[in-house]
PDB file of C-alpha atoms and ligand atoms in Angstrom:
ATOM      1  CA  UNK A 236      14.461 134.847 160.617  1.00 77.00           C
ATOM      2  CA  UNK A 237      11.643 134.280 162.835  1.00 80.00           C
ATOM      3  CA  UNK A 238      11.164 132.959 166.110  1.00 85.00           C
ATOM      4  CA  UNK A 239      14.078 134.572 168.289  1.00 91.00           C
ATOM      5  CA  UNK A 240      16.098 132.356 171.056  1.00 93.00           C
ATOM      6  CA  UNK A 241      13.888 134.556 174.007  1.00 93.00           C
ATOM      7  CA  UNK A 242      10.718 133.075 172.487  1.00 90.00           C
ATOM      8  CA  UNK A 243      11.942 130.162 171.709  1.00 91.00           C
ATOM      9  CA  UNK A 244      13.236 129.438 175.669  1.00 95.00           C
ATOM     10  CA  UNK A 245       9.925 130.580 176.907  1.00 94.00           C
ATOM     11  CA  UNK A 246       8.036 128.251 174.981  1.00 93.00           C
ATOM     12  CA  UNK A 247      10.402 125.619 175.796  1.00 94.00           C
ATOM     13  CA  UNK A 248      10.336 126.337 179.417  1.00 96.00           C
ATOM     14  CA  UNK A 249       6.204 126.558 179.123  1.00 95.00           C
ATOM     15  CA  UNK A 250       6.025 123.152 177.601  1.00 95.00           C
ATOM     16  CA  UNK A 251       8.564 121.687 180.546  1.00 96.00           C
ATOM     17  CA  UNK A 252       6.885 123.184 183.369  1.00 95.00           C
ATOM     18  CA  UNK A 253       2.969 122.159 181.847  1.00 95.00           C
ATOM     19  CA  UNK A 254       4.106 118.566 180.896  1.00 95.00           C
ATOM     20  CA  UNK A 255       5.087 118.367 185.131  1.00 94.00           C
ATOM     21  CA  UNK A 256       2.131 119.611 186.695  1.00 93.00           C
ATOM     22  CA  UNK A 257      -1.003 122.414 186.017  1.00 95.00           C
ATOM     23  CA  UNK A 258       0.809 125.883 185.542  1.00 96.00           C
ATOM     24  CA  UNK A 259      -0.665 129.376 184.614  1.00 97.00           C
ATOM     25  CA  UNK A 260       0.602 131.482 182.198  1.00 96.00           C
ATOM     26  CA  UNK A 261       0.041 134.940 183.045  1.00 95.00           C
ATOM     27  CA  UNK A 262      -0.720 137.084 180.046  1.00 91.00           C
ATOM     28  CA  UNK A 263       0.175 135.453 176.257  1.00 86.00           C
ATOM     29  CA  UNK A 264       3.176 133.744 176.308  1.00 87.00           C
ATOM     30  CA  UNK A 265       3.871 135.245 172.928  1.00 79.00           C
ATOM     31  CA  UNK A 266       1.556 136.819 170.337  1.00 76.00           C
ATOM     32  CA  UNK A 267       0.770 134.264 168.159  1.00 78.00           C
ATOM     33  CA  UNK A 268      -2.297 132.236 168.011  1.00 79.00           C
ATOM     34  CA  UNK A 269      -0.510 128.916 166.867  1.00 80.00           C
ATOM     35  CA  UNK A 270       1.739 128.817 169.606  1.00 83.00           C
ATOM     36  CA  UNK A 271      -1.057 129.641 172.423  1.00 88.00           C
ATOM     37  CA  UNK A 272      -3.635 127.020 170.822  1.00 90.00           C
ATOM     38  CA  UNK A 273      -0.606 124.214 171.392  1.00 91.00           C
ATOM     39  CA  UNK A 274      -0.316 125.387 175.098  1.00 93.00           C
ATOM     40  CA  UNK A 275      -3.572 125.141 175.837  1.00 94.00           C
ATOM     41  CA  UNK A 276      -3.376 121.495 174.108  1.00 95.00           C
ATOM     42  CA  UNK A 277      -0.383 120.655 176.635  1.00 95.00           C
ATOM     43  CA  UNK A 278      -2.448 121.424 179.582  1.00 94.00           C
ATOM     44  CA  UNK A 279      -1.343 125.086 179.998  1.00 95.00           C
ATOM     45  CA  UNK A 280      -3.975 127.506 181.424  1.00 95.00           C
ATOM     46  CA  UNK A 281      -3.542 130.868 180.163  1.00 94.00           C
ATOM     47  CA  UNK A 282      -5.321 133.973 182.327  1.00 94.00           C
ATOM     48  CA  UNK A 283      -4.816 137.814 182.203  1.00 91.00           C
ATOM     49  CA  UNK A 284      -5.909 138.860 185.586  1.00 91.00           C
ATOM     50  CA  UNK A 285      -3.075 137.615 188.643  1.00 88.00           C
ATOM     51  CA  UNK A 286      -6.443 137.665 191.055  1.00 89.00           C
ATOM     52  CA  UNK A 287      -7.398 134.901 188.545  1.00 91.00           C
ATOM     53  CA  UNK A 288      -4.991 132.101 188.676  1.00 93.00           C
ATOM     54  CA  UNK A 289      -5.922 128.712 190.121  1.00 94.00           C
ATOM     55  CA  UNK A 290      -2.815 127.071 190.245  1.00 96.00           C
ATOM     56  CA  UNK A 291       0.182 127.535 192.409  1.00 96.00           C
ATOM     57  CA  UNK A 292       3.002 127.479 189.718  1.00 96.00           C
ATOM     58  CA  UNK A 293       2.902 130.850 187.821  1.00 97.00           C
ATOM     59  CA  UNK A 294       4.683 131.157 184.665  1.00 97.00           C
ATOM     60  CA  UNK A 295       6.035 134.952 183.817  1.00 96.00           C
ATOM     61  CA  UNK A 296       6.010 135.556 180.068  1.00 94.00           C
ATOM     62  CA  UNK A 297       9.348 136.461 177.795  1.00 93.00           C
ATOM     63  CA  UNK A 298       7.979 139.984 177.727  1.00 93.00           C
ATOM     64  CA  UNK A 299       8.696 139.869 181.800  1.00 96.00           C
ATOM     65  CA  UNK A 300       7.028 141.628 185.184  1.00 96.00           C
ATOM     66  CA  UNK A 301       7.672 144.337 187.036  1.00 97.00           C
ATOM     67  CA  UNK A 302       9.352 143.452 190.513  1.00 96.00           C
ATOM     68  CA  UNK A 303       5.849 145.104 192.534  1.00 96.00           C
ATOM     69  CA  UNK A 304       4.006 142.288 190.183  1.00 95.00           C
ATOM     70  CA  UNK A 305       6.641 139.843 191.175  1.00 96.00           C
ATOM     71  CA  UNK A 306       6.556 140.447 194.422  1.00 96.00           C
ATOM     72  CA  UNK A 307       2.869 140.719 195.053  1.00 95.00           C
ATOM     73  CA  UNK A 308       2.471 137.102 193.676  1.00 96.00           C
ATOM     74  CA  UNK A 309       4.556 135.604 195.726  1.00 96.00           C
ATOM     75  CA  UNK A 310       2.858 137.345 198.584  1.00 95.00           C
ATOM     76  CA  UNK A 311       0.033 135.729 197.520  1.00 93.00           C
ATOM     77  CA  UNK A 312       1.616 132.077 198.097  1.00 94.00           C
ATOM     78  CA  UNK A 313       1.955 131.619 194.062  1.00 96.00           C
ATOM     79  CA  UNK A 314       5.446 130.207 192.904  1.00 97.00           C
ATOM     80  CA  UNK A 315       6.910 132.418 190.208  1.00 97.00           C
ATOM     81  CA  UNK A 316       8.423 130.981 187.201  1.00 97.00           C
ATOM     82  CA  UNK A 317      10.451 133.807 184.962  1.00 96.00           C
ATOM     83  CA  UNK A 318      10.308 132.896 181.616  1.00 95.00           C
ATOM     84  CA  UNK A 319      11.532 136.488 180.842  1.00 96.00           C
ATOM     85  CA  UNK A 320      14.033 136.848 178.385  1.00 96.00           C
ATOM     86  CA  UNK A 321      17.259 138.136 179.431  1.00 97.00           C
ATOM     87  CA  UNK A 322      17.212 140.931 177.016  1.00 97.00           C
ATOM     88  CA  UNK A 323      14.106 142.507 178.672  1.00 97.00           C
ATOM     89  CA  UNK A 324      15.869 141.944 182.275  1.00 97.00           C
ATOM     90  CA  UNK A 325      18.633 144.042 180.652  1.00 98.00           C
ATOM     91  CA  UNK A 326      16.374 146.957 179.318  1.00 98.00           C
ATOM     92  CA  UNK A 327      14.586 146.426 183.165  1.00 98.00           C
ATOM     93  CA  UNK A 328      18.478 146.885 184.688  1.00 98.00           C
ATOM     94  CA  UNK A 329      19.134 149.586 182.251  1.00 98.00           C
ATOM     95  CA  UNK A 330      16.092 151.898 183.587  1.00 98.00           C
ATOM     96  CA  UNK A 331      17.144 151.736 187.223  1.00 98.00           C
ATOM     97  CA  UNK A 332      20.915 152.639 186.290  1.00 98.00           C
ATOM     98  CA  UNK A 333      19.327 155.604 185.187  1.00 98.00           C
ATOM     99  CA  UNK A 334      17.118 156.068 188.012  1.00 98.00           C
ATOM    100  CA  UNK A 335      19.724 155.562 190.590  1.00 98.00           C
ATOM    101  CA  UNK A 336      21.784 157.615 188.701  1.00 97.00           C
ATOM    102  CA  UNK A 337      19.239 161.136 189.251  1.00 98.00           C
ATOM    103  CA  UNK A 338      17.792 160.909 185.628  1.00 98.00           C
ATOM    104  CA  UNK A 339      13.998 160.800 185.487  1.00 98.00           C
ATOM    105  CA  UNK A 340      12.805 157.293 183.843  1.00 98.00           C
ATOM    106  CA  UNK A 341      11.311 157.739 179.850  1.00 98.00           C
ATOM    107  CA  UNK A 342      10.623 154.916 178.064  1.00 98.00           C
ATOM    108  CA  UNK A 343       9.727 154.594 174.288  1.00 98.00           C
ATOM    109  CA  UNK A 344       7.819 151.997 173.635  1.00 96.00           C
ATOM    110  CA  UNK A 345       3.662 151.230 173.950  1.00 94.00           C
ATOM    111  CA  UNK A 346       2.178 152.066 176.762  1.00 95.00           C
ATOM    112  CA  UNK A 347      -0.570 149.845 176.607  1.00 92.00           C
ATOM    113  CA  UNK A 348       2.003 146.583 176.042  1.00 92.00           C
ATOM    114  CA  UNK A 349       2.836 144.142 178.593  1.00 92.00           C
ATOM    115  CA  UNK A 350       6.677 144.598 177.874  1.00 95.00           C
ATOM    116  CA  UNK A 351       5.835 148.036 178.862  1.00 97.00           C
ATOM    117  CA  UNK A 352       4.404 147.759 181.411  1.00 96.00           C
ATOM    118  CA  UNK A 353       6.671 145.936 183.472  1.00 97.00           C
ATOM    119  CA  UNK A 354       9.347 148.268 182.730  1.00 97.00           C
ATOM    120  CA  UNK A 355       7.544 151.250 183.873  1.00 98.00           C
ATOM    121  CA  UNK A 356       5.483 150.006 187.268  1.00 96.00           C
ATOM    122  CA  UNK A 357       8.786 150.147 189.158  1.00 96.00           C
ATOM    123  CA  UNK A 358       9.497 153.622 188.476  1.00 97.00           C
ATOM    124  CA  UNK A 359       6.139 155.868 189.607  1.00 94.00           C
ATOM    125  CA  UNK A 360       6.476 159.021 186.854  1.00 95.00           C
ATOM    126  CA  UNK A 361       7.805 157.205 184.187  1.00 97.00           C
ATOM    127  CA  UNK A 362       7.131 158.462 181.123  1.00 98.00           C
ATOM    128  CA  UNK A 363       6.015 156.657 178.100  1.00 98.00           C
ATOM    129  CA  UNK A 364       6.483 158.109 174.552  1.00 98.00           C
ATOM    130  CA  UNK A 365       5.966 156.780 170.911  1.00 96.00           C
ATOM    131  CA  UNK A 366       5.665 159.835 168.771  1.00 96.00           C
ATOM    132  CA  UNK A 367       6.861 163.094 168.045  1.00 97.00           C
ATOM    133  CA  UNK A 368       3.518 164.768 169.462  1.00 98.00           C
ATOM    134  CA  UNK A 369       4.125 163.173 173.097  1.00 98.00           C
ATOM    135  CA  UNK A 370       7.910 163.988 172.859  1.00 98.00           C
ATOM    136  CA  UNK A 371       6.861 167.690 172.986  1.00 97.00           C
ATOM    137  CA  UNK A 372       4.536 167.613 175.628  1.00 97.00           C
ATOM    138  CA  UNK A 373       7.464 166.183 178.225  1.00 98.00           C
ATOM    139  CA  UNK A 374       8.087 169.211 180.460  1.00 97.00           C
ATOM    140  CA  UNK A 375      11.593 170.366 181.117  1.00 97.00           C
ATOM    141  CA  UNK A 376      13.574 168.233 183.199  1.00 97.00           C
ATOM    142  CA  UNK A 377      17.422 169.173 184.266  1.00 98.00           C
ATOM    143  CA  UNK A 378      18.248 165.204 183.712  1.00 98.00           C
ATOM    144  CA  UNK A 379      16.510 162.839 181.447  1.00 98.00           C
ATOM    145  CA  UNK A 380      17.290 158.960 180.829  1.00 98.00           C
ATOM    146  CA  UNK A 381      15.829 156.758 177.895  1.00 98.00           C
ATOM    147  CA  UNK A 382      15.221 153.125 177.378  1.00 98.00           C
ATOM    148  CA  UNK A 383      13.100 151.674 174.278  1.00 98.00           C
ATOM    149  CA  UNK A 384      10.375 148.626 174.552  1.00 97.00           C
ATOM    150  CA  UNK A 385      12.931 145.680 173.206  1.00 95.00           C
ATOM    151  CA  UNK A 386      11.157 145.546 169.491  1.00 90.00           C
ATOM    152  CA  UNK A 387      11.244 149.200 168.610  1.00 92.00           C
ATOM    153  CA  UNK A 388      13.177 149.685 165.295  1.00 89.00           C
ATOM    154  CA  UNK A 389      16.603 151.270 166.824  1.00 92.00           C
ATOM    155  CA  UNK A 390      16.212 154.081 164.386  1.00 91.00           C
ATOM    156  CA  UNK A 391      12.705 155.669 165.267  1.00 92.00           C
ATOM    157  CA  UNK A 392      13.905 155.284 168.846  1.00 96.00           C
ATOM    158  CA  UNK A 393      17.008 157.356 167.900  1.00 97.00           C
ATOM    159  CA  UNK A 394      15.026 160.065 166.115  1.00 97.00           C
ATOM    160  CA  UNK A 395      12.380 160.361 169.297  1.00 98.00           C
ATOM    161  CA  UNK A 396      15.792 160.628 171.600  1.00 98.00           C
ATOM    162  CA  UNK A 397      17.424 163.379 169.313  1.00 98.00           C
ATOM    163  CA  UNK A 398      14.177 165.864 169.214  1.00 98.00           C
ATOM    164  CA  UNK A 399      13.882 165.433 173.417  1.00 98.00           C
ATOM    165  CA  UNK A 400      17.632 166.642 173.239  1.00 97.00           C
ATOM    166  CA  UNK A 401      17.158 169.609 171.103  1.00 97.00           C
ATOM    167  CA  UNK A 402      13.804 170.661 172.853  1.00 97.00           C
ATOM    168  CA  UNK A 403      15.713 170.343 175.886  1.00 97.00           C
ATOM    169  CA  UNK A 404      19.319 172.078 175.220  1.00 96.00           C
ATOM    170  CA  UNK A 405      20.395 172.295 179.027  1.00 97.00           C
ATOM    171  CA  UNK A 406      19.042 169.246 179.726  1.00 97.00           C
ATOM    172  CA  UNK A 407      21.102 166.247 179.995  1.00 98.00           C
ATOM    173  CA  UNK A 408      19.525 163.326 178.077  1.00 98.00           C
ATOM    174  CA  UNK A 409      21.189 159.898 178.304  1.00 98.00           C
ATOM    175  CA  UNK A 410      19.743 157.224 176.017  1.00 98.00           C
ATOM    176  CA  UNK A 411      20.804 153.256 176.661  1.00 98.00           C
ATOM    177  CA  UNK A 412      20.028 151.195 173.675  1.00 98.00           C
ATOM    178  CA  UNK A 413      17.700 148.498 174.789  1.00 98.00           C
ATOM    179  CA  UNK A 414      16.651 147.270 171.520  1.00 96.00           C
ATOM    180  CA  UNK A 415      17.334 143.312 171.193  1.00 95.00           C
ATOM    181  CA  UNK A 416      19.704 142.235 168.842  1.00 95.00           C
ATOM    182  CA  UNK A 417      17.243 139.857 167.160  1.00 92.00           C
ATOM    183  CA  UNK A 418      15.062 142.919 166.686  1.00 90.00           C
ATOM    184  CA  UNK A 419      18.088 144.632 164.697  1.00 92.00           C
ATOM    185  CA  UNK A 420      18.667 141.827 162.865  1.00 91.00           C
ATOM    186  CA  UNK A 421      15.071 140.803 161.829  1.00 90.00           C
ATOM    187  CA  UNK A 422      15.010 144.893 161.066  1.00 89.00           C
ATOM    188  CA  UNK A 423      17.637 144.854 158.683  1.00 91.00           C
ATOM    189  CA  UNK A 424      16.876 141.672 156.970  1.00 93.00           C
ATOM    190  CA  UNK A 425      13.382 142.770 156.096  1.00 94.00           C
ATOM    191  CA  UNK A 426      14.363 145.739 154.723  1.00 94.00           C
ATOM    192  CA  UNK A 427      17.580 144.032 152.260  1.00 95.00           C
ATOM    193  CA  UNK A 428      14.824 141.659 151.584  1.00 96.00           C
ATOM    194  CA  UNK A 429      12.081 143.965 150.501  1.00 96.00           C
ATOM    195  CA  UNK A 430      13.940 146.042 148.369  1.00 96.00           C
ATOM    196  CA  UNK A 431      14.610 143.199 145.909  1.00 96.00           C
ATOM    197  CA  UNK A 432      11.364 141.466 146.429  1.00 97.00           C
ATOM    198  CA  UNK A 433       8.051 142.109 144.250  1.00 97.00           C
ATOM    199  CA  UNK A 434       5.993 141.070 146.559  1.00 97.00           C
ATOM    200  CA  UNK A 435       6.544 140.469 150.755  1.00 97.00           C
ATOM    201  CA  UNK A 436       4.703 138.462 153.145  1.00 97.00           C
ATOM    202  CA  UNK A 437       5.278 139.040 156.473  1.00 96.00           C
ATOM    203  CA  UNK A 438       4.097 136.363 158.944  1.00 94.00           C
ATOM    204  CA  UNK A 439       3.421 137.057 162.398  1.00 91.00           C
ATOM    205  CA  UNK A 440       0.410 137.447 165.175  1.00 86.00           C
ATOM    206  CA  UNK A 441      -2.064 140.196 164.451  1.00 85.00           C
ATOM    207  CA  UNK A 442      -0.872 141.660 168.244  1.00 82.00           C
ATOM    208  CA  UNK A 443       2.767 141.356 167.932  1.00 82.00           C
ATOM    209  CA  UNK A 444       4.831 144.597 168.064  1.00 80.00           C
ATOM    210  CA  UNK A 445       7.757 143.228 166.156  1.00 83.00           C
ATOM    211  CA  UNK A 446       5.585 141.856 163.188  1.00 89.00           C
ATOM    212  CA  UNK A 447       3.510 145.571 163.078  1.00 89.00           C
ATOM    213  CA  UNK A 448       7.214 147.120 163.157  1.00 87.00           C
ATOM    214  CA  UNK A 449       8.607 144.748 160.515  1.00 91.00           C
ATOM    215  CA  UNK A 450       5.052 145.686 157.929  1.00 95.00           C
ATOM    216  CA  UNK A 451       6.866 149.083 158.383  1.00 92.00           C
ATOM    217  CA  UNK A 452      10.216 148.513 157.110  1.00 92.00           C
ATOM    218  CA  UNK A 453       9.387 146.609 154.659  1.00 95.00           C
ATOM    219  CA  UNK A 454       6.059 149.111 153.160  1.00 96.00           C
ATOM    220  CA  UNK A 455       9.017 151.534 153.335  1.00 94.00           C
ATOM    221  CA  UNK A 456      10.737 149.354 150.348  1.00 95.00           C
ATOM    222  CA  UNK A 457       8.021 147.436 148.732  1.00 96.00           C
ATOM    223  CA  UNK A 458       4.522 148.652 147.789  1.00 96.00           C
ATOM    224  CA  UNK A 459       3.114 145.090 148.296  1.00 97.00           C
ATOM    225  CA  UNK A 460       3.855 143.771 151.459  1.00 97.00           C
ATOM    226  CA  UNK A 461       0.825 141.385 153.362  1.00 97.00           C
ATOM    227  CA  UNK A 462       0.643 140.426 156.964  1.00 96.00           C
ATOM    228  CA  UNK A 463       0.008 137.090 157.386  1.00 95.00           C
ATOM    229  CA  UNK A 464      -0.774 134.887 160.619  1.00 92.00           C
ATOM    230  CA  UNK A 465      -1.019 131.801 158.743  1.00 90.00           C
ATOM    231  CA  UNK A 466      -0.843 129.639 155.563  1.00 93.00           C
ATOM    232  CA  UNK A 467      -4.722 130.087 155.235  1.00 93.00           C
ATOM    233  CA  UNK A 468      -4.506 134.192 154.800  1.00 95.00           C
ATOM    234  CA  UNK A 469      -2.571 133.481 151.783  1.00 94.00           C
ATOM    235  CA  UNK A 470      -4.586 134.882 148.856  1.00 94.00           C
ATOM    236  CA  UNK A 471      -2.784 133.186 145.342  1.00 92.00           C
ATOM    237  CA  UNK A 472      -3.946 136.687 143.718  1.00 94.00           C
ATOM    238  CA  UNK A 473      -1.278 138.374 145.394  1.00 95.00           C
ATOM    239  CA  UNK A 474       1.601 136.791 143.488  1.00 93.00           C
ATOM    240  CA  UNK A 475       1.745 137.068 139.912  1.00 90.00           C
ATOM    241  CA  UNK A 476       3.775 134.268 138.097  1.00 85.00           C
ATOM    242  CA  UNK A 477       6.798 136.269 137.502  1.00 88.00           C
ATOM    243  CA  UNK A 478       7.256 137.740 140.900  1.00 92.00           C
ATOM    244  CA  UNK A 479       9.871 137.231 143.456  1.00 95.00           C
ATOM    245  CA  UNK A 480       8.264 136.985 146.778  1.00 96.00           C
ATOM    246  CA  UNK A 481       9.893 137.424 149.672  1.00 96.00           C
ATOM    247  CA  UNK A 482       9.046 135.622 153.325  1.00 96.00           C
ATOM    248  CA  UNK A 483       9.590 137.097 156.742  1.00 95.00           C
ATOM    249  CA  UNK A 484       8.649 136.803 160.354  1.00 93.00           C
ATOM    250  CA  UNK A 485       8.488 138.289 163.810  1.00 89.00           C
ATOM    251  CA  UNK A 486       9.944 136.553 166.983  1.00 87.00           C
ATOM    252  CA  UNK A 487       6.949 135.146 168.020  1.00 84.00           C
ATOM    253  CA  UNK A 488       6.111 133.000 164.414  1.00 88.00           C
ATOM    254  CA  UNK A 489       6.854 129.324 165.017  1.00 87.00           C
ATOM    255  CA  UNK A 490       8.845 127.880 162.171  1.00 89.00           C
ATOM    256  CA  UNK A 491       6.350 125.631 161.490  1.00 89.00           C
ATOM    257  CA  UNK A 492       3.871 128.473 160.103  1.00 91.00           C
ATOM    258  CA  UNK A 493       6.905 130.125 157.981  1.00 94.00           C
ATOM    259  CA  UNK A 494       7.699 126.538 156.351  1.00 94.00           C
ATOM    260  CA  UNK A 495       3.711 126.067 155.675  1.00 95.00           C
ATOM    261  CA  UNK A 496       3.821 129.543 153.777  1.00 95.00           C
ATOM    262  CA  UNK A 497       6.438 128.330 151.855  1.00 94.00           C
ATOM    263  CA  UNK A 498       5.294 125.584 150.531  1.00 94.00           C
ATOM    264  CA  UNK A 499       2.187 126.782 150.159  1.00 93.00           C
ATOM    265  CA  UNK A 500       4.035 129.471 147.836  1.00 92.00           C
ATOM    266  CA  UNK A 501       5.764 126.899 146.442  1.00 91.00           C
ATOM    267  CA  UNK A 502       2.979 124.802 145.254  1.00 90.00           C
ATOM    268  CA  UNK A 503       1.646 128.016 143.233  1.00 87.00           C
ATOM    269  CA  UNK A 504       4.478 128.081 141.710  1.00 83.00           C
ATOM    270  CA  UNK A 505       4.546 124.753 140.210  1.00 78.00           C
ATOM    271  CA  UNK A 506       3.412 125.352 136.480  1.00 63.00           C
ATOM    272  CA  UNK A 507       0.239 123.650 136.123  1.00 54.00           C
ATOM    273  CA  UNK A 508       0.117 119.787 134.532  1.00 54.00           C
ATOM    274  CA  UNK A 509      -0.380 119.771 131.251  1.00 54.00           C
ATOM    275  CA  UNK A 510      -3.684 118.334 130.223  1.00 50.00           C
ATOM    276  CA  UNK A 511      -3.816 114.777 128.796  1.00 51.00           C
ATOM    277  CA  UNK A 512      -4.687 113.943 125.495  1.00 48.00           C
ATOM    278  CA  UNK A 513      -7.763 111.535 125.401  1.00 47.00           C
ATOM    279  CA  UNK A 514      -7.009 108.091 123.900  1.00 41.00           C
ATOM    280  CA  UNK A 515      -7.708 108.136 120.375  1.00 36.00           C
TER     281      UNK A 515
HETATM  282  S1  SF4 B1778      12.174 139.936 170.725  1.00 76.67           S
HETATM  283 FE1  SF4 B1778      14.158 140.323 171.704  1.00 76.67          FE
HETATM  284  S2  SF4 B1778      13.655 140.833 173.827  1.00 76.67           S
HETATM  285 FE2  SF4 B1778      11.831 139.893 172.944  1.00 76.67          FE
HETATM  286  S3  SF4 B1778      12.009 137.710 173.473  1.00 76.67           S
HETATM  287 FE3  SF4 B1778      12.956 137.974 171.462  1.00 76.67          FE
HETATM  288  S4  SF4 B1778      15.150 138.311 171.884  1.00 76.67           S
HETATM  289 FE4  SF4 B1778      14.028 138.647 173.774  1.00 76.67          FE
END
């Protein structure tokens, strides 16, 4: 598992676009420390504030913008470059079918996440729920119409869309899946995984969603499961020499840090060299 083909594009498309000239990124390009150092190496400037980029070219991140961002850059005479992934453009087309179509915008998702964020700037009102708590304090709408952040795990986003139906009976609730396939998959891997593992590391940035979502699933199956960002968090008192240890990773984790993990792993479980006899 691991990095997904959305990541994997928008790092490609970074590295093209900073090897021809200076580029911003605007926001991180993915959460993961590894792959933002390397940018930086390549040239890549990486800011958070759009009143704060120095360069013309602009680089949009896989998590994507909100057309009012889009649009408000380009007013400002910077050339937009959409690394967005297509599956968040879908979850962004989803929302306004709903829209158009009468039903009043919810998202699930974090509200505080850039993914997020885009989605819901376009659509003043939207609502943004992650828990049972903020489900009930919706008020009653006659129409309401659900998306989910990409990296929600489908079936917490099913369970949030259930209890707004049944505290809403005469309301009309329409939910479009826009969890990403890679999501699902990584989802249900994890979870086959940790339920015949002993031990599960899980290797991802310490601000990525999916990684945090992926900890979850697999806590739900194995009572020792460690997050990881790299080969130097690994702590050799976690494994036991009998153990089967499991490896997994969110989108964002290059391949590189999974196969350092590994052999790292690996090497502990070389057994040890016997010690030489001294020459008589
Ligand atoms: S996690 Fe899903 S939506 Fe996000 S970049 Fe990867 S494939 Fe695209």
């Amino acid at each position: 598992m691991g990095l997904c083909f959305g990541v994997r594009d928008a790092i490609r498309l970074a590295h093209e676009r900073a090897a021809a000239g200076p580029v911003t990124i605007l926001g991180d390009l993915v959460h993961n420390e590894t792959v933002l150092a390397d940018l930086r190496a390549r040239g890549a400037l990486i800011r958070h504030d759009p009143a704060d980029v120095p360069t013309r070219d602009v680089l949009i991140t896989a998590h994507g913008a909100s057309d009012r961002r889009i649009a408000s850059l380009r007013t400002s005479g910077l050339n937009v470059i959409e690394a967005t992934c297509p599956l968040v453009h879908r979850a962004h087309q989803a929302l306004r079918r709903l829209v158009d179509g009468g039903f009043h915008p919810v998202v699930v998702g974090q509200a505080a996440h850039v993914e997020v964020r885009g989605l819901t700037e376009d659509h003043p009102g939207c609502e943004v729920v992650l828990s049972e708590e903020e489900v009930d304090r919706l008020p009653e709408r006659p129409r309401y119409g659900v998306v989910s952040q990409t990296t929600q795990p489908v079936a917490r986003v099913r369970e949030l869309v259930d209890r707004l139906a049944r505290r809403f009976p005469a309301s009309e609730v329409r939910w479009i899946d826009t969890v990403c396939q890679p999501t699902k998959d990584r989802q249900n891997a994890a979870e086959a995984l940790a339920g015949r593992c002993d031990v599960v590391l899980v290797l991802g940035g310490a601000h990525s969603n999916n990684t945090r979502r992926l900890v979850d699933t697999c806590r739900s199956r194995c009572a020792r499961v460690h997050w990881l960002q790299s080969a130097a968090d690994l702590d050799p008192s976690w494994v036991r020499a009998t153990d089967i240890v499991g490896i997994t990773a969110g989108t964002s984790t290059p391949d590189s840090v999974i196969d350092a993990v590994e052999a790292a792993l690996r090497a502990l479980a070389e057994p040890a060299e016997p010690a030489r006899a001294e020459a008589a």
